[in-house]
Coordinates of C-alpha atoms and ligand atoms in Angstrom, one line a residue:
X420 CA -13.0 17.4 11.7
X421 CA -12.7 14.8 14.4
X422 CA -9.0 14.4 14.4
X423 CA -8.8 18.5 14.6
X424 CA -8.4 19.4 10.9
X425 CA -10.3 22.3 9.3
X426 CA -11.3 20.8 5.9
X427 CA -12.2 23.1 3.0
X428 CA -13.8 20.9 0.4
X429 CA -15.1 21.3 -3.3
X430 CA -16.8 19.7 -6.5
X431 CA -17.1 20.6 -9.9
X432 CA -20.4 22.0 -9.7
X433 CA -19.7 24.6 -7.3
X434 CA -19.6 25.4 -3.4
X435 CA -23.1 26.1 -2.9
X436 CA -24.3 22.4 -3.9
X437 CA -22.0 21.4 -0.7
X438 CA -24.0 23.4 2.0
X439 CA -25.9 19.7 2.9
X440 CA -22.2 18.1 3.1
X441 CA -20.9 20.9 5.0
X442 CA -23.8 21.3 7.5
X443 CA -23.2 17.4 7.8
X444 CA -19.5 17.8 8.8
X445 CA -19.4 20.9 11.2
X446 CA -18.3 24.1 11.6
X447 CA -14.5 23.1 10.6
X448 CA -15.9 22.2 7.3
X449 CA -16.8 24.8 4.7
X450 CA -17.2 24.6 0.6
X451 CA -15.2 26.7 -2.0
X452 CA -14.3 26.4 -5.7
X453 CA -11.3 24.0 -6.2
X454 CA -9.1 26.8 -6.9
X455 CA -10.1 28.4 -3.3
X456 CA -9.9 25.0 -1.7
X457 CA -6.1 24.3 -3.3
X458 CA -5.1 27.6 -2.2
X459 CA -6.3 27.3 1.8
X460 CA -4.9 24.2 2.5
X461 CA -1.8 23.3 3.9
X462 CA -2.2 20.2 1.7
X463 CA -4.7 19.0 -0.1
X464 CA -6.6 15.1 -1.2
X465 CA -7.4 14.8 -4.7
X466 CA -10.3 12.7 -5.0
X467 CA -11.6 13.1 -8.2
X468 CA -12.6 10.4 -11.2
X469 CA -9.0 9.9 -12.7
X470 CA -10.6 11.3 -16.1
X471 CA -10.7 14.9 -14.4
X472 CA -7.3 15.2 -13.3
X473 CA -6.3 17.3 -15.4
X474 CA -8.9 20.2 -14.1
X475 CA -6.6 20.2 -10.8
X476 CA -5.8 23.4 -10.2
X477 CA -2.0 23.6 -10.5
X478 CA -0.8 27.1 -9.2
X479 CA -2.4 27.1 -6.4
X480 CA -1.1 23.7 -5.0
X481 CA 2.9 24.5 -5.9
X482 CA 5.0 23.8 -3.0
X483 CA 2.2 21.8 -1.6
X484 CA 2.2 17.7 -0.8
X485 CA -1.2 16.4 -2.5
X486 CA -2.3 13.4 -1.4
X487 CA -3.9 11.3 -4.3
X488 CA -6.6 8.8 -3.9
X489 CA -7.4 7.9 -7.6
X490 CA -7.6 4.9 -9.1
X491 CA -7.7 3.9 -12.9
X492 CA -11.6 2.7 -13.8
X493 CA -11.3 2.3 -17.7
X494 CA -14.9 1.7 -18.1
X495 CA -15.4 5.1 -16.5
X496 CA -12.1 7.2 -17.2
X497 CA -11.7 5.9 -20.8
X498 CA -8.5 4.0 -22.2
X499 CA -5.3 5.8 -20.7
X500 CA -2.5 4.3 -22.8
X501 CA 0.5 4.8 -20.4
X502 CA -1.4 2.9 -18.0
X503 CA -2.8 0.2 -20.3
X504 CA 0.6 -0.2 -21.6
X505 CA 2.5 0.2 -17.8
X506 CA 4.5 3.3 -18.6
X507 CA 3.1 5.4 -16.1
X508 CA 1.0 5.5 -12.7
X509 CA -2.1 7.0 -12.1
X510 CA -0.1 9.0 -9.2
X511 CA 2.6 9.4 -11.7
X512 CA 0.3 11.1 -14.3
X513 CA -0.6 13.8 -11.4
X514 CA 2.6 14.4 -10.4
X515 CA 3.2 15.3 -14.1
X516 CA 0.3 17.6 -14.0
X517 CA 1.4 19.4 -11.0
X518 CA 5.3 19.6 -11.2
X519 CA 5.7 22.0 -8.6
X520 CA 3.8 19.5 -5.8
X521 CA 4.6 16.9 -4.0
X522 CA 2.4 14.0 -4.8
X523 CA 1.7 11.3 -2.3
X524 CA -0.1 8.3 -3.1
X525 CA -2.9 7.5 -0.4
X526 CA -6.4 5.9 0.8
X527 CA -6.7 5.0 -2.6
X528 CA -7.0 1.1 -1.3
X529 CA -9.7 1.5 1.2
X530 CA -13.0 1.9 0.9
X531 CA -14.0 5.3 1.9
X532 CA -16.7 4.2 4.3
X533 CA -13.8 2.4 5.6
X534 CA -11.4 5.0 6.6
X535 CA -13.4 6.0 9.3
X536 CA -14.5 2.7 11.2
X537 CA -11.8 0.2 10.5
X538 CA -8.9 2.0 12.2
X539 CA -7.5 0.5 15.3
X540 CA -4.8 2.1 18.1
X541 CA -1.2 2.3 17.4
X542 CA 0.4 -1.0 18.2
X543 CA -3.1 -3.1 18.0
X544 CA -2.2 -6.7 17.3
X545 CA -3.1 -7.4 13.4
X546 CA -3.8 -3.6 12.7
X547 CA -5.1 -2.7 9.0
X548 CA -2.4 -1.4 7.0
X549 CA -2.0 1.1 3.9
X550 CA 0.4 1.8 1.4
X551 CA 2.0 5.1 -0.1
X552 CA 4.4 6.2 -2.3
X553 CA 5.8 9.4 -3.2
X554 CA 8.9 10.9 -4.6
X555 CA 9.3 13.3 -1.7
X556 CA 10.1 11.5 1.8
X557 CA 8.0 14.4 3.5
X558 CA 5.1 13.5 1.7
X559 CA 5.2 10.0 2.6
X560 CA 5.7 11.2 5.8
X561 CA 2.3 13.2 5.9
X562 CA 0.3 10.4 4.7
X563 CA 2.0 7.7 7.0
X564 CA 1.1 10.0 10.0
X565 CA -2.5 10.7 9.2
X566 CA -2.9 7.0 8.2
X567 CA -1.6 6.5 12.0
X568 CA -4.0 9.0 13.3
X569 CA -7.0 7.5 11.3
X570 CA -5.6 4.2 12.8
X571 CA -4.0 2.3 10.3
X572 CA -0.2 1.2 9.9
X573 CA 1.7 1.9 6.7
X574 CA 3.8 0.6 4.1
X575 CA 5.9 2.6 2.2
X576 CA 6.4 1.4 -1.4
X577 CA 9.0 4.0 -2.5
X578 CA 9.0 6.5 -5.9
X579 CA 5.6 6.9 -7.5
X580 CA 7.0 4.6 -10.5
X581 CA 6.4 1.9 -8.5
X582 CA 3.0 2.7 -6.9
X583 CA 1.3 0.7 -9.7
X584 CA 1.9 -2.3 -6.6
X585 CA -1.4 -1.0 -5.2
X586 CA -3.1 -0.4 -7.9
X587 CA -6.4 -1.3 -9.3
X588 CA -6.6 -5.3 -9.5
X589 CA -3.5 -6.1 -8.0
X590 CA -3.5 -8.2 -4.7
X591 CA -3.2 -5.4 -2.1
X592 CA -6.2 -3.5 -3.6
X593 CA -9.1 -2.8 -1.5
X594 CA -8.7 -5.9 0.9
X595 CA -7.7 -5.6 4.7
X596 CA -4.4 -6.6 5.4
X597 CA -2.1 -6.2 7.8
X598 CA 1.6 -4.6 7.3
X599 CA 3.3 -7.9 6.6
X600 CA 0.3 -9.2 4.6
X601 CA 0.2 -5.5 2.7
X602 CA 4.1 -6.0 1.8
X603 CA 3.5 -9.4 0.8
X604 CA 0.9 -8.7 -1.5
X605 CA 2.9 -5.9 -2.8
X606 CA 5.9 -7.9 -3.6
X607 CA 3.3 -10.5 -5.4
X608 CA 1.8 -7.7 -7.7
X609 CA 2.3 -7.8 -11.7
X610 CA 3.2 -4.9 -14.0
X611 CA 0.5 -6.0 -16.5
X612 CA -2.9 -7.3 -15.2
Ligands
NAP1555 N1 -15.2 6.0 -3.5 C1 -14.3 5.3 -2.5 O1 -14.5 4.2 -1.6 C2 -12.9 5.3 -2.9 C3 -12.1 4.8 -2.6 C4 -10.7 4.9 -2.6 C5 -10.2 5.8 -3.9 N2 -11.5 6.1 -4.7 C6 -10.9 6.7 -5.8 O2 -11.3 8.4 -5.5 C7 -12.0 8.8 -6.9 C8 -12.8 9.3 -6.6 O3 -14.0 8.3 -6.1 P1 -15.3 8.5 -5.8 O4 -15.8 7.3 -5.6 O5 -15.0 9.7 -4.5 O6 -16.0 9.4 -6.9 P2 -17.4 10.1 -6.8 O7 -18.2 9.8 -5.7 O8 -17.7 10.3 -8.6 O9 -17.0 12.0 -6.6 C9 -16.0 12.4 -7.2 C10 -16.2 13.9 -6.8 O10 -14.9 14.6 -7.6 C11 -15.7 15.6 -7.8 N3 -15.3 15.9 -8.9 C12 -15.5 15.6 -10.7 N4 -14.9 16.1 -11.3 C13 -14.2 17.6 -10.9 C14 -13.6 18.4 -11.5 N5 -13.3 18.4 -12.4 N6 -13.2 19.2 -10.6 C15 -13.5 19.2 -9.0 N7 -14.3 18.4 -8.7 C16 -14.6 17.7 -9.5 C17 -17.0 15.6 -8.0 O11 -18.2 16.5 -8.0 P3 -19.2 16.7 -8.5 O12 -20.4 15.6 -8.1 O13 -19.6 17.9 -8.6 O14 -19.3 16.4 -10.0 C18 -17.1 14.7 -6.8 O15 -17.7 15.6 -5.8 C19 -11.4 7.7 -7.9 O16 -10.6 7.7 -8.4 C20 -12.0 6.4 -7.0 O17 -11.3 5.4 -7.7 C21 -12.5 5.8 -4.2

């Protein structure tokens, strides 16, 4: 909101349960159902426990860029064999669920609270960097531009099939790193943990 975006937020329980958060966020925020929020946005951010990704509305997100923050916590999400055996990625699963959308991985390897506290202006020495990946260049470009607005450099991993490099328990996951350190950590990652 501080960056000027109008935001429509949703959850699983219904918009009325978000009244307190909307009041806290101010006049540029409102609450809606997930389907309404998906329809309202120029782009969408999906941040739900991964086990619920198939609840994300498909049709209202067709043609839109969808930023996927999700991570796989098998303790919470249950075992997902395609992830356990290295045949899929978390963002790839969301892309399969949203075939007409343009999914980009973003903001998954930074604590939520740090998104608004760790940013620094473009060109700052040792600026923190975050990774993205997408099968659609325009989706990766949107994440890169948002990262810069929030105060972060960006490293583009490439396609979603390579986005496992920034998933949970890899060297780049939730550590503070500049762009070169992030590139090095992405290169060090192994497919199976
Ligand atoms: N927390 C972080 O710092 C952080 C950072 C980076 C990435 N992530 C990733 O982001 C995802 C969400 O994490 P979180 O910590 O934000 O989890 P959380 O605190 O459990 O919040 C999840 C939100 O998703 C909503 N939700 C759950 N199921 C839904 C559904 N079927 N339809 C619509 N909304 C639904 C919940 O609404 P209700 O409360 O109404 O159920 C809640 O608002 C995870 O994959 C996590 O790994 C988290």
